[in-house]
mmCIF file of C-alpha atoms in Angstrom:
data_model
loop_
_atom_site.group_PDB
_atom_site.id
_atom_site.type_symbol
_atom_site.label_atom_id
_atom_site.label_comp_id
_atom_site.label_asym_id
_atom_site.label_seq_id
_atom_site.Cartn_x
_atom_site.Cartn_y
_atom_site.Cartn_z
ATOM 1 C CA MET A 1 -131.205 131.200 -63.670
ATOM 2 C CA ASP A 2 -129.597 128.669 -61.340
ATOM 3 C CA LYS A 3 -126.639 127.581 -63.458
ATOM 4 C CA ALA A 4 -124.539 128.867 -66.331
ATOM 5 C CA ILE A 5 -122.189 127.220 -68.802
ATOM 6 C CA ILE A 6 -119.679 129.770 -70.091
ATOM 7 C CA PHE A 7 -117.524 129.024 -73.111
ATOM 8 C CA GLY A 8 -114.315 131.037 -73.014
ATOM 9 C CA MET A 9 -114.709 131.696 -69.294
ATOM 10 C CA PHE A 10 -111.168 133.017 -68.930
ATOM 11 C CA ASP A 11 -111.313 135.554 -71.756
ATOM 12 C CA PHE A 12 -112.115 139.195 -71.010
ATOM 13 C CA VAL A 13 -115.889 139.669 -71.086
ATOM 14 C CA GLY A 14 -116.592 135.990 -70.425
ATOM 15 C CA PHE A 15 -114.509 136.137 -67.273
ATOM 16 C CA HIS A 16 -116.353 139.160 -65.899
ATOM 17 C CA VAL A 17 -119.720 137.554 -66.661
ATOM 18 C CA GLY A 18 -118.717 134.352 -64.897
ATOM 19 C CA LYS A 19 -117.214 136.101 -61.876
ATOM 20 C CA ASN A 20 -120.309 138.229 -61.374
ATOM 21 C CA LEU A 21 -122.616 135.236 -61.667
ATOM 22 C CA LEU A 22 -120.553 133.429 -59.040
ATOM 23 C CA ASN A 23 -120.840 136.477 -56.778
ATOM 24 C CA LYS A 24 -124.619 136.134 -57.096
ATOM 25 C CA GLY A 25 -124.484 132.519 -55.912
ATOM 26 C CA ILE A 26 -125.078 130.976 -59.333
ATOM 27 C CA GLU A 27 -123.313 127.749 -60.276
ATOM 28 C CA VAL A 28 -120.895 128.346 -63.147
ATOM 29 C CA LYS A 29 -119.197 125.816 -65.360
ATOM 30 C CA GLY A 30 -116.322 127.395 -67.287
ATOM 31 C CA VAL A 31 -115.440 125.470 -70.429
ATOM 32 C CA HIS A 32 -112.148 125.924 -72.288
ATOM 33 C CA ILE A 33 -112.448 125.957 -76.069
ATOM 34 C CA ASP A 34 -108.842 127.022 -76.665
ATOM 35 C CA GLU A 35 -105.428 125.732 -75.614
ATOM 36 C CA LEU A 36 -104.593 126.837 -72.068
ATOM 37 C CA ASP A 37 -101.251 128.224 -73.254
ATOM 38 C CA ASN A 38 -103.182 130.815 -75.269
ATOM 39 C CA ILE A 39 -104.912 132.325 -72.225
ATOM 40 C CA ASP A 40 -103.135 135.316 -70.678
ATOM 41 C CA PHE A 41 -102.798 135.441 -66.868
ATOM 42 C CA LEU A 42 -104.706 132.181 -66.443
ATOM 43 C CA ASP A 43 -103.261 131.470 -62.980
ATOM 44 C CA GLU A 44 -104.191 134.929 -61.724
ATOM 45 C CA LYS A 45 -107.734 134.573 -63.037
ATOM 46 C CA ARG A 46 -108.073 131.161 -61.444
ATOM 47 C CA LEU A 47 -107.151 132.698 -58.109
ATOM 48 C CA GLU A 48 -110.078 135.108 -58.396
ATOM 49 C CA VAL A 49 -112.696 132.408 -58.926
ATOM 50 C CA GLY A 50 -111.101 129.066 -58.137
ATOM 51 C CA ARG A 51 -111.934 129.049 -54.442
ATOM 52 C CA ASN A 52 -115.647 129.457 -55.132
ATOM 53 C CA ALA A 53 -117.476 126.197 -54.432
ATOM 54 C CA ASN A 54 -119.969 126.994 -57.207
ATOM 55 C CA PHE A 55 -117.288 127.037 -59.904
ATOM 56 C CA ILE A 56 -116.234 124.085 -62.052
ATOM 57 C CA GLU A 57 -113.528 124.423 -64.702
ATOM 58 C CA GLN A 58 -113.558 121.916 -67.554
ATOM 59 C CA SER A 59 -111.944 121.241 -70.877
ATOM 60 C CA LEU A 60 -114.287 120.846 -73.831
ATOM 61 C CA PHE A 61 -113.669 117.091 -73.709
ATOM 62 C CA GLU A 62 -114.513 116.901 -69.998
ATOM 63 C CA TRP A 63 -117.688 118.927 -70.521
ATOM 64 C CA GLU A 64 -118.751 116.824 -73.506
ATOM 65 C CA ASN A 65 -118.421 113.655 -71.464
ATOM 66 C CA SER A 66 -120.126 114.882 -68.285
ATOM 67 C CA PRO A 67 -123.837 115.324 -69.091
ATOM 68 C CA GLU A 68 -125.854 117.844 -67.127
ATOM 69 C CA ASP A 69 -128.301 116.524 -64.529
ATOM 70 C CA ASP A 70 -130.864 119.250 -65.122
ATOM 71 C CA ILE A 71 -130.474 122.061 -67.636
ATOM 72 C CA GLY A 72 -133.959 123.520 -67.289
ATOM 73 C CA ASN A 73 -132.778 126.777 -65.703
ATOM 74 C CA THR A 74 -129.265 126.862 -67.134
ATOM 75 C CA ARG A 75 -127.926 129.621 -69.384
ATOM 76 C CA PHE A 76 -125.523 128.677 -72.148
ATOM 77 C CA ILE A 77 -123.263 131.755 -72.560
ATOM 78 C CA PHE A 78 -120.724 132.167 -75.332
ATOM 79 C CA SER A 79 -118.624 135.347 -75.702
ATOM 80 C CA ILE A 80 -117.819 135.413 -79.386
ATOM 81 C CA TYR A 81 -116.940 139.072 -78.749
ATOM 82 C CA ASP A 82 -113.742 137.898 -77.054
ATOM 83 C CA LEU A 83 -112.856 135.522 -79.890
ATOM 84 C CA PHE A 84 -113.295 138.362 -82.372
ATOM 85 C CA MET A 85 -111.157 140.872 -80.495
ATOM 86 C CA LEU A 86 -108.398 138.292 -79.948
ATOM 87 C CA LYS A 87 -108.589 137.171 -83.595
ATOM 88 C CA LYS A 88 -109.449 133.638 -82.553
ATOM 89 C CA GLU A 89 -112.702 133.249 -84.470
ATOM 90 C CA GLN A 90 -111.099 130.633 -86.747
ATOM 91 C CA ILE A 91 -111.674 128.173 -83.913
ATOM 92 C CA LEU A 92 -115.347 128.227 -84.904
ATOM 93 C CA GLN A 93 -114.388 126.339 -88.057
ATOM 94 C CA ASP A 94 -112.856 123.506 -86.039
ATOM 95 C CA GLU A 95 -115.339 120.646 -85.883
ATOM 96 C CA ALA A 96 -113.639 119.269 -82.783
ATOM 97 C CA VAL A 97 -114.844 122.445 -81.040
ATOM 98 C CA THR A 98 -118.172 123.126 -82.699
ATOM 99 C CA LYS A 99 -119.523 119.590 -83.064
ATOM 100 C CA PRO A 100 -120.018 118.872 -79.319
ATOM 101 C CA ILE A 101 -121.491 122.343 -78.783
ATOM 102 C CA ILE A 102 -123.958 121.987 -81.642
ATOM 103 C CA GLN A 103 -124.793 118.432 -80.586
ATOM 104 C CA TYR A 104 -125.532 119.608 -77.031
ATOM 105 C CA ILE A 105 -127.851 122.322 -78.321
ATOM 106 C CA GLU A 106 -129.583 119.933 -80.703
ATOM 107 C CA ASP A 107 -130.133 117.370 -77.940
ATOM 108 C CA ASN A 108 -131.556 120.019 -75.616
ATOM 109 C CA LYS A 109 -133.157 122.407 -78.089
ATOM 110 C CA ASN A 110 -136.435 122.614 -76.186
ATOM 111 C CA LYS A 111 -134.684 123.429 -72.904
ATOM 112 C CA THR A 112 -131.617 125.412 -73.886
ATOM 113 C CA ASN A 113 -131.438 129.156 -73.166
ATOM 114 C CA ILE A 114 -128.574 130.568 -75.224
ATOM 115 C CA VAL A 115 -126.776 133.908 -74.883
ATOM 116 C CA PHE A 116 -124.298 135.046 -77.512
ATOM 117 C CA ILE A 117 -122.169 138.084 -76.680
ATOM 118 C CA LEU A 118 -121.114 139.580 -79.996
ATOM 119 C CA PRO A 119 -119.077 142.502 -81.400
ATOM 120 C CA ILE A 120 -121.021 145.522 -82.594
ATOM 121 C CA GLN A 121 -119.127 145.277 -85.880
ATOM 122 C CA MET A 122 -121.482 142.460 -86.872
ATOM 123 C CA LEU A 123 -124.189 145.100 -87.261
ATOM 124 C CA THR A 124 -122.251 147.024 -89.918
ATOM 125 C CA ARG A 125 -122.465 146.514 -93.650
ATOM 126 C CA THR A 126 -118.721 146.051 -93.916
ATOM 127 C CA PHE A 127 -118.448 143.156 -91.455
ATOM 128 C CA ARG A 128 -116.751 140.103 -92.899
ATOM 129 C CA GLY A 129 -116.715 137.190 -90.499
ATOM 130 C CA LYS A 130 -117.657 133.964 -92.239
ATOM 131 C CA GLU A 131 -116.454 131.872 -89.283
ATOM 132 C CA ILE A 132 -118.765 133.631 -86.836
ATOM 133 C CA GLU A 133 -121.730 133.924 -89.182
ATOM 134 C CA GLY A 134 -121.416 130.287 -90.279
ATOM 135 C CA PHE A 135 -121.397 129.045 -86.692
ATOM 136 C CA LEU A 136 -124.333 131.223 -85.658
ATOM 137 C CA SER A 137 -126.403 130.173 -88.668
ATOM 138 C CA LYS A 138 -126.144 126.536 -87.545
ATOM 139 C CA ILE A 139 -127.338 127.428 -84.043
ATOM 140 C CA LYS A 140 -130.201 129.613 -85.273
ATOM 141 C CA GLY A 141 -131.586 126.677 -87.194
ATOM 142 C CA LEU A 142 -131.742 124.531 -84.079
ATOM 143 C CA VAL A 143 -133.267 126.672 -81.345
ATOM 144 C CA LYS A 144 -135.333 129.841 -81.035
ATOM 145 C CA ASN A 145 -134.593 130.807 -77.439
ATOM 146 C CA ILE A 146 -131.485 132.882 -78.160
ATOM 147 C CA GLN A 147 -130.376 136.290 -76.954
ATOM 148 C CA PHE A 148 -127.854 138.199 -79.074
ATOM 149 C CA LEU A 149 -126.043 140.879 -77.067
ATOM 150 C CA TYR A 150 -123.910 143.287 -79.103
ATOM 151 C CA LEU A 151 -121.127 145.280 -77.442
ATOM 152 C CA PRO A 152 -118.978 148.228 -78.556
ATOM 153 C CA ALA A 153 -115.447 148.532 -77.147
ATOM 154 C CA VAL A 154 -115.200 147.480 -73.499
ATOM 155 C CA TYR A 155 -112.455 148.476 -71.054
ATOM 156 C CA GLY A 156 -111.494 147.777 -67.464
ATOM 157 C CA PRO A 157 -109.491 145.184 -65.499
ATOM 158 C CA TRP A 158 -108.341 142.220 -67.618
ATOM 159 C CA GLN A 159 -108.738 144.112 -70.907
ATOM 160 C CA PRO A 160 -106.507 142.409 -73.526
ATOM 161 C CA LEU A 161 -103.626 144.149 -75.269
ATOM 162 C CA ALA A 162 -105.718 144.083 -78.436
ATOM 163 C CA PHE A 163 -107.249 147.336 -77.132
ATOM 164 C CA LEU A 164 -105.504 150.719 -77.250
ATOM 165 C CA PHE A 165 -106.409 151.586 -73.648
ATOM 166 C CA GLN A 166 -104.621 148.524 -72.282
ATOM 167 C CA GLN A 167 -101.602 149.156 -74.494
ATOM 168 C CA ALA A 168 -101.354 152.744 -73.227
ATOM 169 C CA ILE A 169 -101.641 151.660 -69.589
ATOM 170 C CA VAL A 170 -99.221 148.730 -69.866
ATOM 171 C CA SER A 171 -96.679 151.027 -71.551
ATOM 172 C CA LYS A 172 -96.400 152.881 -68.245
ATOM 173 C CA PHE A 173 -95.074 149.723 -66.579
ATOM 174 C CA LYS A 174 -93.142 147.987 -69.361
ATOM 175 C CA LYS A 175 -91.863 148.823 -72.823
ATOM 176 C CA THR A 176 -94.564 148.101 -75.379
ATOM 177 C CA ASP A 177 -95.646 149.531 -78.705
ATOM 178 C CA ILE A 178 -98.976 151.308 -78.996
ATOM 179 C CA THR A 179 -100.492 150.245 -82.286
ATOM 180 C CA ASN A 180 -103.867 150.915 -83.813
ATOM 181 C CA GLU A 181 -106.106 147.846 -83.832
ATOM 182 C CA GLU A 182 -108.559 147.836 -86.717
ATOM 183 C CA ARG A 183 -111.033 145.723 -84.766
ATOM 184 C CA GLU A 184 -111.494 148.136 -81.890
ATOM 185 C CA TRP A 185 -114.787 150.036 -82.098
ATOM 186 C CA THR A 186 -114.243 153.720 -81.364
ATOM 187 C CA ASN A 187 -117.770 155.093 -81.722
ATOM 188 C CA ASP A 188 -118.607 153.993 -78.188
ATOM 189 C CA VAL A 189 -117.023 152.301 -75.184
ATOM 190 C CA LEU A 190 -118.294 150.801 -71.938
ATOM 191 C CA PHE A 191 -116.566 150.276 -68.604
ATOM 192 C CA VAL A 192 -116.765 146.548 -68.021
ATOM 193 C CA ASP A 193 -118.594 146.803 -64.664
ATOM 194 C CA ASP A 194 -121.301 148.965 -66.263
ATOM 195 C CA ALA A 195 -121.586 146.612 -69.240
ATOM 196 C CA ILE A 196 -121.834 143.481 -67.078
ATOM 197 C CA GLU A 197 -124.658 144.972 -65.022
ATOM 198 C CA SER A 198 -126.715 145.435 -68.196
ATOM 199 C CA ILE A 199 -125.674 142.058 -69.614
ATOM 200 C CA LEU A 200 -126.860 140.234 -66.509
ATOM 201 C CA ASP A 201 -130.123 142.213 -66.439
ATOM 202 C CA ILE A 202 -130.831 141.184 -70.027
ATOM 203 C CA ILE A 203 -129.895 137.561 -69.450
ATOM 204 C CA GLU A 204 -132.121 137.293 -66.392
ATOM 205 C CA ASN A 205 -135.101 139.366 -67.501
ATOM 206 C CA GLY A 206 -134.837 139.882 -71.243
ATOM 207 C CA LYS A 207 -136.668 138.069 -73.998
ATOM 208 C CA PRO A 208 -135.029 136.166 -76.853
ATOM 209 C CA ARG A 209 -134.055 138.915 -79.303
ATOM 210 C CA SER A 210 -131.126 141.160 -80.269
ATOM 211 C CA TYR A 211 -129.822 143.862 -77.913
ATOM 212 C CA LEU A 212 -127.238 146.595 -78.406
ATOM 213 C CA ILE A 213 -125.736 147.920 -75.172
ATOM 214 C CA GLU A 214 -124.648 151.571 -75.329
ATOM 215 C CA SER A 215 -123.118 154.207 -73.072
ATOM 216 C CA GLY A 216 -125.431 156.976 -74.280
ATOM 217 C CA SER A 217 -122.508 159.299 -75.060
ATOM 218 C CA ASP A 218 -121.417 160.125 -78.606
ATOM 219 C CA ASP A 219 -117.763 160.648 -77.706
ATOM 220 C CA GLN A 220 -117.184 158.304 -74.755
ATOM 221 C CA TRP A 221 -114.309 156.420 -76.378
ATOM 222 C CA PHE A 222 -112.479 159.628 -77.288
ATOM 223 C CA ARG A 223 -112.990 161.104 -73.831
ATOM 224 C CA CYS A 224 -111.412 158.004 -72.296
ATOM 225 C CA ALA A 225 -108.606 158.106 -74.863
ATOM 226 C CA ALA A 226 -107.932 161.760 -74.062
ATOM 227 C CA TYR A 227 -107.732 160.923 -70.345
ATOM 228 C CA LEU A 228 -105.035 158.375 -71.224
ATOM 229 C CA LYS A 229 -103.353 160.864 -73.580
ATOM 230 C CA ILE A 230 -103.914 158.631 -76.593
ATOM 231 C CA ASP A 231 -103.725 160.478 -79.897
ATOM 232 C CA GLY A 232 -107.246 160.558 -81.309
ATOM 233 C CA ASN A 233 -105.848 160.209 -84.837
ATOM 234 C CA GLN A 234 -104.914 156.631 -84.006
ATOM 235 C CA ALA A 235 -108.598 155.752 -83.949
ATOM 236 C CA LEU A 236 -109.876 157.674 -86.961
ATOM 237 C CA ILE A 237 -109.629 154.583 -89.148
ATOM 238 C CA ASN A 238 -112.442 153.011 -87.127
ATOM 239 C CA SER A 239 -114.659 155.970 -86.335
ATOM 240 C CA SER A 240 -116.532 156.171 -89.648
ATOM 241 C CA ALA A 241 -118.330 152.818 -89.391
ATOM 242 C CA SER A 242 -122.037 152.914 -88.603
ATOM 243 C CA ILE A 243 -124.494 150.232 -87.683
ATOM 244 C CA GLN A 244 -127.423 149.240 -89.859
ATOM 245 C CA GLY A 245 -130.896 150.193 -88.760
ATOM 246 C CA ASP A 246 -132.949 147.210 -87.627
ATOM 247 C CA SER A 247 -136.338 147.445 -85.937
ATOM 248 C CA ARG A 248 -135.685 144.098 -84.241
ATOM 249 C CA LEU A 249 -132.623 145.473 -82.453
ATOM 250 C CA LEU A 250 -133.349 146.844 -78.985
ATOM 251 C CA LYS A 251 -130.896 149.503 -77.825
ATOM 252 C CA VAL A 252 -130.159 149.403 -74.110
ATOM 253 C CA LEU A 253 -128.392 152.197 -72.238
ATOM 254 C CA VAL A 254 -126.265 151.115 -69.300
ATOM 255 C CA ARG A 255 -127.941 152.042 -66.032
ATOM 256 C CA LYS A 256 -124.874 153.926 -64.856
ATOM 257 C CA VAL A 257 -121.703 155.286 -66.429
ATOM 258 C CA THR A 258 -118.814 155.088 -63.996
ATOM 259 C CA PRO A 259 -116.753 158.320 -64.050
ATOM 260 C CA ILE A 260 -113.807 158.028 -66.428
ATOM 261 C CA SER A 261 -111.307 158.897 -63.730
ATOM 262 C CA ASP A 262 -112.571 156.051 -61.524
ATOM 263 C CA SER A 263 -112.862 153.443 -64.286
ATOM 264 C CA ILE A 264 -109.483 154.162 -65.848
ATOM 265 C CA MET A 265 -107.879 154.185 -62.405
ATOM 266 C CA ALA A 266 -109.363 150.742 -61.699
ATOM 267 C CA GLN A 267 -107.769 149.424 -64.885
ATOM 268 C CA MET A 268 -104.430 151.112 -64.153
ATOM 269 C CA GLU A 269 -104.277 149.743 -60.610
ATOM 270 C CA HIS A 270 -105.110 146.273 -61.887
ATOM 271 C CA VAL A 271 -102.350 146.415 -64.511
ATOM 272 C CA GLN A 272 -99.882 147.619 -61.902
ATOM 273 C CA ARG A 273 -100.711 144.664 -59.642
ATOM 274 C CA LEU A 274 -100.393 142.175 -62.498
ATOM 275 C CA TYR A 275 -97.022 143.387 -63.681
ATOM 276 C CA ALA A 276 -95.667 143.899 -60.163
ATOM 277 C CA ASN A 277 -96.387 140.219 -59.534
ATOM 278 C CA ARG A 278 -94.441 139.244 -62.657
ATOM 279 C CA LYS A 279 -91.188 141.010 -61.792
#
């Protein structure tokens, strides 16, 4: 892979993917699919990647009207996981957003390498997400070279307030309510650095198929929650869901699991820096 186009570059997982690709010397084009006012801490995120000569930031309109010179070794990466957790998946019903994306894929269907990062909830029988499923069904009919990467809960620097861990940490620095989020998966959780390492391995070396990235621990989410002194009862509403068995789904254990004390501390220190800068 020489280049990557990342839709939703400044959301949580998408941002970490893009930043790590830039650190590897890969050219990254970050494309906005949402209004800039809806992106938290955009200026701070720009500071982390904006000075990199390999990074180009574009609106969807700018991207649509600036054709690629050579897409032969370019990855097209879309973190629908972030849209789902932020409850923004309705944007996938907006033709102004989806039409140029689908047109690009259709025009380059024999060259395009697509990576969708998706929530693990899509593997459960109870998942109801017509916006996501409708969009993906259109893409599946156009191209075969697609990787589907499913993630459980993910935590670490830049985690949105949609997650209980971030709420608990932010509450130490400013007054905020800690509320149970029905979309947060509590059967497993990955530190973002560990997850990104596996994501990039799959993107670079993996074949077109479906992958589920796991921590390998049955109670990892609850151990992290206990470290943050989060009441485990707040998550019981989500802990009974189970994924459907599928022989086509390859389960991938992260190569390393960062100690909880280190990973939570990294998130806490990051939150402290963000909110100190906003005083």
